[in-house]
Short mmCIF file of C-alpha atoms and ligand atoms in Angstrom, two decimals:
data_model
loop_
_atom_site.label_atom_id
_atom_site.label_comp_id
_atom_site.label_asym_id
_atom_site.label_seq_id
_atom_site.Cartn_x
_atom_site.Cartn_y
_atom_site.Cartn_z
CA MET A 1 22.05 -6.70 -26.79
CA ASN A 2 22.36 -10.38 -25.94
CA LEU A 3 22.33 -11.80 -22.47
CA THR A 4 26.08 -12.18 -22.06
CA GLU A 5 26.59 -8.57 -23.06
CA ARG A 6 23.95 -7.50 -20.60
CA ILE A 7 25.55 -9.22 -17.66
CA GLU A 8 28.99 -8.06 -18.74
CA LYS A 9 27.79 -4.71 -17.42
CA PHE A 10 28.56 -6.27 -14.05
CA PRO A 11 32.26 -7.18 -14.26
CA PHE A 12 32.33 -8.49 -10.68
CA LEU A 13 30.37 -11.52 -11.87
CA ILE A 14 33.54 -12.93 -13.45
CA GLU A 15 34.91 -13.35 -9.94
CA PHE A 16 31.93 -15.56 -9.14
CA SER A 17 32.76 -17.78 -12.05
CA GLU A 18 36.39 -18.16 -10.99
CA LEU A 19 35.50 -18.85 -7.38
CA ALA A 20 32.90 -21.49 -8.30
CA LYS A 21 35.50 -23.26 -10.43
CA LYS A 22 38.04 -23.19 -7.64
CA ARG A 23 35.53 -24.48 -5.09
CA ASP A 24 34.15 -27.02 -7.52
CA GLU A 25 30.64 -25.62 -7.09
CA LYS A 26 28.09 -24.12 -9.46
CA VAL A 27 26.66 -20.61 -9.24
CA TYR A 28 23.67 -19.02 -10.96
CA ILE A 29 21.81 -15.72 -10.87
CA VAL A 30 18.18 -16.57 -10.20
CA GLY A 31 14.82 -15.02 -9.38
CA GLY A 32 13.74 -11.42 -9.68
CA PHE A 33 16.91 -10.07 -11.29
CA VAL A 34 16.61 -12.40 -14.27
CA ARG A 35 12.86 -11.90 -14.55
CA ASP A 36 13.25 -8.14 -14.49
CA LEU A 37 16.04 -8.26 -17.06
CA PHE A 38 13.55 -9.74 -19.51
CA LEU A 39 10.87 -7.29 -18.48
CA GLY A 40 13.30 -4.48 -19.23
CA ARG A 41 13.45 -3.36 -15.61
CA ASP A 42 16.67 -2.66 -13.74
CA LYS A 43 17.04 -4.37 -10.42
CA LYS A 44 19.79 -3.75 -7.91
CA GLU A 45 19.20 -6.96 -5.96
CA PHE A 46 20.90 -10.11 -7.14
CA ASP A 47 19.92 -13.56 -5.90
CA PHE A 48 22.65 -16.16 -6.30
CA LEU A 49 21.94 -19.86 -6.18
CA ILE A 50 24.92 -22.01 -5.28
CA VAL A 51 24.93 -25.73 -5.86
CA GLY A 52 27.13 -26.30 -2.88
CA ASP A 53 27.49 -24.34 0.34
CA GLY A 54 25.76 -20.98 -0.16
CA VAL A 55 26.98 -19.38 3.05
CA GLU A 56 30.61 -20.43 2.59
CA PHE A 57 30.52 -19.29 -1.00
CA ALA A 58 29.15 -15.92 0.12
CA ASN A 59 31.92 -15.63 2.70
CA ALA A 60 34.62 -16.40 0.17
CA ILE A 61 33.28 -14.06 -2.51
CA SER A 62 32.85 -11.22 0.00
CA LYS A 63 36.57 -11.51 0.75
CA LYS A 64 37.43 -11.54 -2.93
CA LEU A 65 35.36 -8.41 -3.45
CA LYS A 66 36.87 -6.87 -0.31
CA GLN A 67 33.55 -6.47 1.47
CA LYS A 68 33.78 -6.91 5.21
CA LYS A 69 30.17 -6.47 6.21
CA ILE A 70 28.45 -9.73 5.47
CA VAL A 71 25.22 -10.79 7.16
CA ILE A 72 24.59 -14.49 7.63
CA TYR A 73 21.19 -15.94 8.52
CA LYS A 74 22.08 -19.36 9.89
CA THR A 75 18.50 -20.64 10.29
CA PHE A 76 17.69 -19.65 6.75
CA GLY A 77 21.03 -20.80 5.30
CA THR A 78 21.38 -17.51 3.48
CA ALA A 79 23.87 -14.66 3.46
CA GLN A 80 23.94 -11.18 2.02
CA PHE A 81 26.13 -8.16 1.60
CA GLN A 82 26.23 -4.92 -0.30
CA TYR A 83 28.64 -4.30 -3.11
CA ASP A 84 28.67 -0.83 -4.61
CA GLU A 85 25.03 -0.03 -5.23
CA TYR A 86 24.05 -3.70 -5.43
CA PHE A 87 22.55 -6.03 -2.85
CA LEU A 88 23.82 -9.55 -3.21
CA GLU A 89 21.99 -12.44 -1.63
CA PHE A 90 23.18 -16.04 -1.52
CA VAL A 91 21.45 -19.34 -0.94
CA GLY A 92 22.52 -22.94 -1.36
CA ALA A 93 20.38 -25.14 -3.61
CA ARG A 94 17.80 -27.04 -1.57
CA GLU A 95 15.57 -29.96 -2.19
CA GLU A 96 12.53 -28.54 -0.49
CA SER A 97 11.99 -24.89 0.10
CA TYR A 98 9.90 -24.66 3.25
CA ASP A 99 8.82 -26.50 6.32
CA ARG A 100 4.99 -26.91 6.11
CA ALA A 101 4.07 -25.70 9.54
CA SER A 102 6.24 -22.68 10.01
CA ARG A 103 7.40 -21.17 6.72
CA ASN A 104 10.92 -21.82 7.98
CA PRO A 105 13.10 -22.99 5.14
CA LYS A 106 14.48 -26.50 5.04
CA ILE A 107 18.11 -26.32 4.28
CA GLU A 108 18.96 -29.81 3.12
CA ARG A 109 21.13 -29.60 0.08
CA GLY A 110 19.66 -30.33 -3.32
CA SER A 111 20.45 -30.07 -6.99
CA PHE A 112 19.88 -27.07 -9.24
CA LEU A 113 16.71 -28.59 -10.69
CA GLN A 114 15.33 -29.61 -7.32
CA ASP A 115 15.74 -26.05 -6.11
CA ILE A 116 14.30 -24.35 -9.18
CA LYS A 117 11.26 -26.61 -9.12
CA ARG A 118 10.30 -25.47 -5.61
CA ARG A 119 10.26 -21.79 -6.50
CA ASP A 120 7.04 -19.84 -6.77
CA PHE A 121 6.29 -18.92 -10.39
CA THR A 122 7.75 -19.92 -13.75
CA ILE A 123 8.80 -16.31 -14.38
CA ASN A 124 10.86 -16.56 -11.18
CA THR A 125 12.52 -19.87 -12.09
CA LEU A 126 14.71 -18.33 -14.77
CA ALA A 127 18.43 -18.63 -14.11
CA ILE A 128 21.61 -17.34 -15.72
CA SER A 129 24.66 -19.53 -15.39
CA LEU A 130 27.85 -17.91 -14.15
CA ASN A 131 29.83 -21.11 -14.62
CA GLU A 132 32.83 -21.25 -16.90
CA ASN A 133 31.46 -23.73 -19.42
CA ASP A 134 28.22 -21.84 -20.13
CA PHE A 135 28.76 -18.36 -18.66
CA GLY A 136 25.85 -16.04 -19.44
CA GLU A 137 23.55 -18.76 -20.68
CA LEU A 138 19.89 -18.65 -19.76
CA ILE A 139 18.39 -21.74 -18.17
CA ASP A 140 14.65 -21.72 -18.69
CA THR A 141 13.43 -25.02 -17.26
CA TYR A 142 9.73 -24.15 -16.98
CA LYS A 143 9.17 -21.94 -20.04
CA GLY A 144 9.34 -18.76 -17.99
CA ILE A 145 10.22 -16.65 -21.04
CA GLU A 146 7.16 -17.89 -22.89
CA ASP A 147 5.03 -16.93 -19.89
CA ILE A 148 6.59 -13.47 -19.76
CA GLU A 149 5.75 -13.03 -23.43
CA LYS A 150 2.22 -14.32 -22.96
CA LYS A 151 1.89 -12.31 -19.76
CA ILE A 152 0.72 -15.18 -17.64
CA LEU A 153 1.53 -16.33 -14.15
CA ARG A 154 1.96 -20.08 -13.66
CA THR A 155 3.62 -22.21 -11.04
CA PRO A 156 6.34 -24.65 -12.09
CA ILE A 157 4.56 -27.51 -10.31
CA ASP A 158 1.04 -28.12 -8.98
CA PRO A 159 0.10 -24.80 -7.30
CA MET A 160 -1.41 -26.73 -4.39
CA ILE A 161 2.12 -27.84 -3.54
CA THR A 162 3.67 -24.46 -4.32
CA PHE A 163 1.21 -22.67 -2.01
CA ASP A 164 1.34 -25.36 0.63
CA ASP A 165 5.13 -24.89 0.81
CA ASP A 166 4.61 -21.20 1.44
CA PRO A 167 1.11 -19.70 1.57
CA LEU A 168 2.50 -16.16 1.25
CA ARG A 169 2.89 -17.05 -2.41
CA ILE A 170 -0.88 -16.64 -2.78
CA MET A 171 -0.36 -12.95 -2.03
CA ARG A 172 2.74 -12.85 -4.22
CA ALA A 173 0.71 -14.26 -7.11
CA PHE A 174 -1.82 -11.44 -6.83
CA ARG A 175 0.93 -8.89 -6.38
CA PHE A 176 2.77 -9.98 -9.54
CA ALA A 177 -0.51 -10.16 -11.46
CA SER A 178 -1.40 -6.67 -10.32
CA ASN A 179 2.03 -5.06 -10.73
CA LEU A 180 2.82 -6.65 -14.09
CA GLU A 181 -0.77 -6.86 -15.35
CA PHE A 182 -0.35 -10.59 -15.98
CA ASP A 183 -3.18 -13.11 -16.12
CA ILE A 184 -3.27 -15.83 -13.53
CA VAL A 185 -4.00 -19.36 -14.71
CA ASP A 186 -7.15 -20.93 -13.28
CA GLU A 187 -5.17 -23.58 -11.39
CA ILE A 188 -3.58 -20.82 -9.31
CA LYS A 189 -6.95 -19.25 -8.57
CA ASP A 190 -8.41 -22.63 -7.58
CA ALA A 191 -5.43 -23.37 -5.36
CA ALA A 192 -5.73 -19.93 -3.74
CA ILE A 193 -9.41 -20.61 -3.01
CA GLN A 194 -8.55 -23.91 -1.37
CA MET A 195 -5.46 -22.81 0.50
CA LYS A 196 -6.46 -19.33 1.64
CA GLU A 197 -6.91 -20.32 5.29
CA ARG A 198 -3.23 -21.33 5.38
CA LEU A 199 -2.33 -17.65 5.22
CA ALA A 200 -2.84 -17.87 8.98
CA ILE A 201 0.68 -19.27 9.41
CA VAL A 202 2.20 -16.26 7.66
CA ALA A 203 3.37 -13.26 9.66
CA GLN A 204 0.91 -10.37 9.28
CA GLU A 205 3.74 -7.99 8.30
CA ARG A 206 4.52 -10.12 5.23
CA ILE A 207 0.87 -10.18 4.16
CA THR A 208 0.47 -6.45 4.69
CA ASP A 209 3.66 -5.80 2.75
CA GLU A 210 2.27 -7.68 -0.27
CA PHE A 211 -1.09 -5.95 0.15
CA PHE A 212 0.55 -2.55 -0.07
CA LYS A 213 2.62 -3.65 -3.07
CA ILE A 214 -0.71 -4.46 -4.71
CA LEU A 215 -1.93 -0.98 -3.82
CA SER A 216 1.13 0.50 -5.53
CA SER A 217 0.22 -1.09 -8.87
CA GLU A 218 -0.86 1.13 -11.70
CA ARG A 219 -4.30 -0.51 -11.44
CA PRO A 220 -4.62 -1.92 -7.93
CA SER A 221 -8.13 -3.19 -8.72
CA ILE A 222 -6.55 -6.16 -10.51
CA GLY A 223 -5.10 -7.47 -7.25
CA LEU A 224 -8.07 -6.34 -5.16
CA ARG A 225 -10.50 -8.24 -7.37
CA LEU A 226 -8.33 -11.36 -7.34
CA MET A 227 -8.26 -11.28 -3.54
CA PHE A 228 -11.99 -10.72 -3.46
CA ASP A 229 -12.92 -13.37 -6.02
CA THR A 230 -10.82 -16.08 -4.39
CA GLY A 231 -12.05 -15.29 -0.89
CA VAL A 232 -8.54 -14.32 0.22
CA MET A 233 -9.90 -10.87 1.05
CA SER A 234 -12.36 -12.40 3.50
CA VAL A 235 -9.43 -13.99 5.32
CA ILE A 236 -7.06 -11.04 5.39
CA PHE A 237 -9.40 -8.03 5.28
CA PRO A 238 -13.01 -9.10 5.90
CA GLU A 239 -14.23 -5.51 6.25
CA ILE A 240 -13.43 -4.93 2.57
CA SER A 241 -14.79 -8.27 1.54
CA ILE A 242 -18.26 -7.63 2.96
CA MET A 243 -18.59 -4.50 0.83
CA GLY A 244 -19.31 -6.82 -2.10
CA GLY A 245 -22.79 -7.68 -3.27
CA VAL A 246 -25.81 -5.89 -4.62
CA GLU A 247 -29.37 -5.78 -3.48
CA GLN A 248 -32.61 -4.82 -5.11
CA ARG A 249 -35.66 -3.73 -3.19
CA LYS A 250 -38.68 -2.42 -4.98
CA ASP A 251 -37.22 -0.03 -7.53
CA TYR A 252 -34.16 0.72 -5.52
CA HIS A 253 -30.94 -0.84 -6.61
CA HIS A 254 -28.10 -0.92 -4.14
CA LYS A 255 -24.77 -0.41 -5.84
CA ASP A 256 -21.99 -2.88 -5.11
CA VAL A 257 -19.73 -0.90 -2.79
CA PHE A 258 -16.72 -3.12 -3.45
CA GLN A 259 -16.91 -2.57 -7.22
CA HIS A 260 -17.34 1.15 -6.66
CA THR A 261 -14.33 1.16 -4.34
CA CYS A 262 -12.17 -0.62 -6.93
CA ILE A 263 -12.92 2.15 -9.42
CA VAL A 264 -12.17 4.83 -6.84
CA VAL A 265 -8.81 3.23 -6.02
CA ASP A 266 -7.90 2.97 -9.71
CA ASN A 267 -9.00 6.56 -10.27
CA ILE A 268 -6.87 7.89 -7.45
CA SER A 269 -3.90 5.79 -8.56
CA LYS A 270 -3.86 7.71 -11.83
CA VAL A 271 -3.07 10.91 -9.97
CA THR A 272 -1.03 9.84 -6.94
CA ASP A 273 1.66 7.30 -6.05
CA ASP A 274 1.08 7.87 -2.36
CA VAL A 275 -0.04 4.46 -1.07
CA TRP A 276 -1.64 6.02 1.99
CA LEU A 277 -3.92 8.18 -0.09
CA ARG A 278 -4.69 5.07 -2.12
CA PHE A 279 -5.41 3.23 1.12
CA ALA A 280 -7.77 6.02 2.18
CA ALA A 281 -9.61 5.51 -1.11
CA LEU A 282 -9.86 1.80 -0.34
CA VAL A 283 -11.41 2.34 3.08
CA HIS A 284 -13.42 5.53 2.61
CA ASP A 285 -16.75 3.65 2.41
CA ILE A 286 -15.73 0.78 4.69
CA ALA A 287 -18.69 1.25 7.04
CA LYS A 288 -21.34 1.27 4.34
CA PRO A 289 -22.33 -2.37 4.94
CA GLN A 290 -22.83 -1.72 8.66
CA THR A 291 -24.81 1.49 8.20
CA LYS A 292 -26.96 0.38 5.30
CA ARG A 293 -30.70 0.93 5.84
CA PHE A 294 -33.68 0.76 3.56
CA VAL A 295 -35.94 3.73 4.06
CA GLU A 296 -39.42 3.61 2.53
CA GLY A 297 -39.82 6.23 -0.16
CA ILE A 298 -36.14 7.16 -0.10
CA GLY A 299 -34.24 3.95 -0.78
CA TRP A 300 -30.87 2.90 0.56
CA THR A 301 -29.11 5.14 3.04
CA PHE A 302 -25.74 4.88 4.75
CA HIS A 303 -26.21 7.42 7.43
CA GLY A 304 -23.10 8.04 9.54
CA HIS A 305 -20.83 5.74 7.55
CA GLU A 306 -18.06 8.38 7.55
CA GLU A 307 -17.93 8.52 11.33
CA MET A 308 -18.23 4.79 11.85
CA GLY A 309 -15.65 4.14 9.12
CA ALA A 310 -13.18 6.44 10.84
CA ARG A 311 -13.76 4.62 14.13
CA MET A 312 -13.19 1.24 12.51
CA MET A 313 -9.63 2.22 11.68
CA LYS A 314 -8.34 1.40 15.13
CA SER A 315 -9.06 -2.30 14.80
CA VAL A 316 -8.08 -2.33 11.12
CA PHE A 317 -4.71 -0.74 11.91
CA GLU A 318 -4.15 -3.19 14.75
CA LYS A 319 -5.07 -6.24 12.73
CA LEU A 320 -3.03 -5.28 9.67
CA LYS A 321 -0.18 -4.00 11.85
CA LEU A 322 -0.15 -0.66 10.07
CA PRO A 323 2.01 2.18 11.36
CA LEU A 324 -0.02 4.09 13.92
CA HIS A 325 1.33 7.48 12.89
CA LYS A 326 -0.82 7.17 9.76
CA ILE A 327 -4.11 6.50 11.52
CA GLU A 328 -5.18 10.12 12.07
CA TYR A 329 -4.56 10.93 8.42
CA ILE A 330 -6.73 8.03 7.25
CA LYS A 331 -9.45 8.75 9.81
CA LYS A 332 -9.58 12.37 8.78
CA LEU A 333 -10.05 11.56 5.10
CA ILE A 334 -12.78 9.02 5.84
CA ARG A 335 -14.55 11.34 8.24
CA LEU A 336 -14.52 14.30 5.86
CA HIS A 337 -15.02 12.62 2.49
CA LEU A 338 -18.63 13.78 2.11
CA ARG A 339 -18.09 17.28 3.37
CA PRO A 340 -16.84 19.09 0.25
CA ILE A 341 -19.82 18.03 -1.82
CA ALA A 342 -22.15 19.34 0.87
CA LEU A 343 -20.60 22.78 0.39
CA VAL A 344 -21.44 23.24 -3.26
CA ASP A 345 -24.55 25.39 -2.95
CA ASP A 346 -24.20 29.12 -3.45
CA ASP A 347 -25.81 29.90 -0.12
CA VAL A 348 -23.13 28.04 1.82
CA THR A 349 -21.62 30.44 4.32
CA ASP A 350 -17.98 31.41 4.68
CA SER A 351 -18.00 29.85 8.12
CA ALA A 352 -18.94 26.43 6.72
CA ILE A 353 -16.05 26.68 4.27
CA ARG A 354 -13.74 27.81 7.09
CA ARG A 355 -14.66 24.78 9.16
CA LEU A 356 -13.67 22.47 6.34
CA VAL A 357 -10.37 24.29 5.83
CA VAL A 358 -9.55 24.11 9.52
CA GLN A 359 -10.68 20.52 10.02
CA ALA A 360 -8.93 19.20 6.91
CA GLY A 361 -5.81 21.28 7.59
CA GLU A 362 -2.81 20.04 5.64
CA GLU A 363 -4.92 17.25 4.21
CA LEU A 364 -7.35 19.41 2.26
CA ASP A 365 -5.69 18.79 -1.10
CA ASP A 366 -5.64 15.04 -0.49
CA LEU A 367 -9.27 15.18 0.56
CA ILE A 368 -10.28 16.86 -2.68
CA THR A 369 -8.20 14.34 -4.65
CA LEU A 370 -10.17 11.61 -2.90
CA CYS A 371 -13.49 13.32 -3.61
CA ARG A 372 -12.65 13.66 -7.28
CA ALA A 373 -11.65 10.00 -7.48
CA ASP A 374 -14.94 9.11 -5.79
CA ILE A 375 -16.84 10.19 -8.89
CA THR A 376 -17.56 6.91 -10.64
CA SER A 377 -20.59 7.82 -12.73
CA LYS A 378 -20.53 6.43 -16.26
CA ASN A 379 -22.35 9.48 -17.56
CA PRO A 380 -19.71 11.95 -18.83
CA ASN A 381 -22.03 14.92 -18.38
CA LYS A 382 -22.53 14.07 -14.74
CA VAL A 383 -18.79 13.58 -14.25
CA THR A 384 -18.10 17.02 -15.71
CA LYS A 385 -20.75 18.55 -13.50
CA TYR A 386 -19.42 16.89 -10.33
CA LEU A 387 -15.86 17.91 -11.13
CA GLU A 388 -17.02 21.47 -11.66
CA ASN A 389 -18.69 21.34 -8.26
CA TYR A 390 -15.37 20.58 -6.60
CA GLU A 391 -13.77 23.39 -8.60
CA LYS A 392 -16.41 25.64 -7.14
CA VAL A 393 -15.76 24.50 -3.59
CA MET A 394 -12.00 24.90 -4.04
CA ASN A 395 -12.51 28.41 -5.42
CA ARG A 396 -14.52 29.29 -2.34
CA VAL A 397 -11.80 27.78 -0.19
CA GLN A 398 -9.24 29.91 -1.97
CA GLU A 399 -11.30 33.03 -1.41
CA VAL A 400 -11.79 32.33 2.27
CA ARG A 401 -8.13 31.40 2.70
CA GLU A 402 -7.03 34.63 1.17
CA LYS A 403 -9.44 36.49 3.34
CA ASP A 404 -8.40 34.85 6.55
CA LYS A 405 -4.99 33.29 5.97
CA LEU A 406 -6.54 30.33 7.69
CA ARG A 407 -4.01 27.68 6.88
CA GLU A 408 -2.07 27.95 10.10
CA PHE A 409 -5.20 28.66 12.01
CA GLN A 410 -4.95 28.92 15.78
CA SER A 411 -6.27 31.47 18.15
CA PRO A 412 -4.12 34.60 17.68
CA VAL A 413 -4.35 35.04 21.46
CA LYS A 414 -2.27 32.32 23.07
CA GLY A 415 -2.76 30.36 26.27
CA ASP A 416 -0.32 32.34 28.45
CA GLU A 417 -2.08 35.55 27.57
CA ILE A 418 -5.47 34.06 28.46
CA MET A 419 -4.01 32.95 31.82
CA ARG A 420 -2.68 36.43 32.47
CA VAL A 421 -5.90 38.24 31.58
CA LEU A 422 -8.08 35.86 33.59
CA ASP A 423 -5.44 35.55 36.30
CA ILE A 424 -5.62 31.76 36.32
CA LYS A 425 -3.14 28.85 36.38
CA PRO A 426 -2.81 26.30 33.55
CA SER A 427 -6.12 24.43 33.53
CA LYS A 428 -8.95 23.18 31.37
CA LEU A 429 -10.46 26.65 31.39
CA VAL A 430 -7.61 28.00 29.27
CA GLY A 431 -8.56 25.57 26.50
CA ILE A 432 -12.24 26.40 26.81
CA VAL A 433 -11.61 30.12 26.39
CA LYS A 434 -9.21 29.51 23.51
CA THR A 435 -11.80 27.39 21.71
CA ARG A 436 -14.38 30.12 22.25
CA ILE A 437 -12.10 32.63 20.53
CA GLU A 438 -11.45 30.20 17.68
CA GLU A 439 -15.18 29.58 17.29
CA ALA A 440 -15.83 33.31 17.07
CA ILE A 441 -13.30 33.53 14.25
CA LEU A 442 -14.69 30.49 12.46
CA GLU A 443 -18.20 31.86 12.71
CA GLY A 444 -16.97 35.09 11.17
CA ASP A 445 -17.97 37.14 14.24
CA ILE A 446 -14.46 38.56 14.48
CA PRO A 447 -11.57 38.57 11.99
CA ASN A 448 -8.62 36.23 12.37
CA GLU A 449 -6.36 38.94 13.84
CA TYR A 450 -4.66 39.52 17.15
CA ASP A 451 -6.27 42.86 18.06
CA ALA A 452 -9.80 41.66 17.37
CA ALA A 453 -9.20 38.42 19.30
CA TYR A 454 -7.75 40.34 22.23
CA ASP A 455 -10.71 42.74 22.33
CA PHE A 456 -13.03 39.76 22.22
CA LEU A 457 -11.20 38.18 25.14
CA MET A 458 -11.53 41.38 27.14
CA LYS A 459 -15.24 41.40 26.38
CA ILE A 460 -15.90 37.87 27.56
CA LYS A 461 -13.39 37.66 30.38
CA ASN A 462 -15.86 38.44 33.15
CA GLU A 463 -17.94 35.42 32.24
CA TYR A 464 -15.04 33.25 33.38
CA LYS A 465 -14.00 35.07 36.51
CA ASN A 466 -15.37 33.80 39.76
N1 CTP B 1 10.80 -17.10 -3.93
C1 CTP B 1 9.89 -18.12 -3.79
N2 CTP B 1 8.90 -18.05 -2.88
C2 CTP B 1 8.78 -16.96 -2.07
C3 CTP B 1 9.70 -15.90 -2.18
C4 CTP B 1 10.70 -16.00 -3.12
O1 CTP B 1 9.97 -19.10 -4.53
N3 CTP B 1 7.82 -16.90 -1.17
C5 CTP B 1 11.90 -17.22 -4.90
C6 CTP B 1 11.54 -16.76 -6.29
O2 CTP B 1 12.31 -17.51 -7.21
C7 CTP B 1 11.98 -15.33 -6.28
C8 CTP B 1 13.27 -15.41 -5.47
O3 CTP B 1 12.98 -16.40 -4.50
O4 CTP B 1 12.21 -14.83 -7.56
C9 CTP B 1 13.68 -14.10 -4.81
O5 CTP B 1 12.66 -13.65 -3.97
P1 CTP B 1 12.41 -12.15 -3.59
O6 CTP B 1 13.71 -11.45 -3.54
O7 CTP B 1 11.52 -12.13 -2.42
O8 CTP B 1 11.51 -11.59 -4.76
P2 CTP B 1 11.82 -11.27 -6.26
O9 CTP B 1 11.23 -12.34 -7.12
O10 CTP B 1 13.26 -10.99 -6.42
O11 CTP B 1 10.92 -10.02 -6.58
P3 CTP B 1 10.66 -8.68 -5.77
O12 CTP B 1 11.97 -8.13 -5.39
O13 CTP B 1 9.89 -7.86 -6.73
O14 CTP B 1 9.83 -9.09 -4.59
#
């Protein structure tokens, strides 16, 4: 199918052509839609470049298409509206894209070529004309198609200028490289190294958004390593950056935690699209640098890194402006990531297994997924053995679950009953007694049933009466 045929799938585009002629302006589809067309990916967002007045054009075409709800961003000189299942965005051609200090766009009018030149990457400079004389023709000013074929990311002009115009493009470069598995030319890497501090003028939300898009790649390690190698990671997420590096003392080699983490993130990405589980994989060892000790005769230890890592999440979430409703989930996975492996031995008691089930709660499956991804040994025999270990733990979990129906675990005797039996008002004591009952169940002293819990309460009640 040729290009004209492909865009004929969108009959409303003819209206654009007619309107441009009437208004004596030029209109093009640009950016991601065209790029994705050549990558064989469907995109519902269209970006239109108007050589003329973008906002007025958008207004006029919205009327022609009988769409009333148009949104205009005056400061940005852009407009957008929805048409059927498509999102249409309009911008007038500009000479320069951004104001240096603020990332605010400059909206002085420019020509088609002036506009295209100030875009981020050659693969995003492709345009399709919607004008009568060359409708459907591809305009490939900077050899974007060749770069798509060669799978490389280049900037149309000196990347120092491209990134200086808008430093967020450093993150976009790594995101495209990671998502599309494209190589980045050295000039882009060098420019990223030099310009990384300028990311400070970019809103954190934008940076975090790109960071998570990197995490949603098939192999997020591509983007993670680019950020690490260029020093961008040390600017945006220093806690991850300091995980890099190896150390040798006597015969003890300290593994590079960053490289290990990259493998864990790639491993987990093969089995889940959930970016939060992927994020948990990224941060599960985050406190290893801080807890690292060299112990004579033993070697390197990272005692307490799970607890400290979980505690570090507060500041990480604040800095990256992550949604706070996810923090407990991430903390839980970090805190518990070493627990399953500690439960492998045959002499592990039911109560130890119960504790894991109760503490992990709904997150137990995700925790085991993380543990499995955490196996990065290159020795296939060891990998098989470790995986079998988790099988074993999960079998025990299954057994205990069936025994106890622990999933929705909570004391079978509720607070109001405790208050009645002890003849007390709502107070801290109610919680203390409830926990005592729960502990008795977890320890296996009594079964997880109402009658047994009630009898137990009757037995201990005098201890709490004054
Ligand atoms: N663009 C740019 N610099 C930016 C953002 C965007 O030059 N910082 C240009 C690029 O030409 C890009 C187009 O604006 O293709 C549209 O941007 P956007 O919609 O943000 O991204 P897409 O390239 O469409 O890709 P995606 O939707 O995957 O982000």
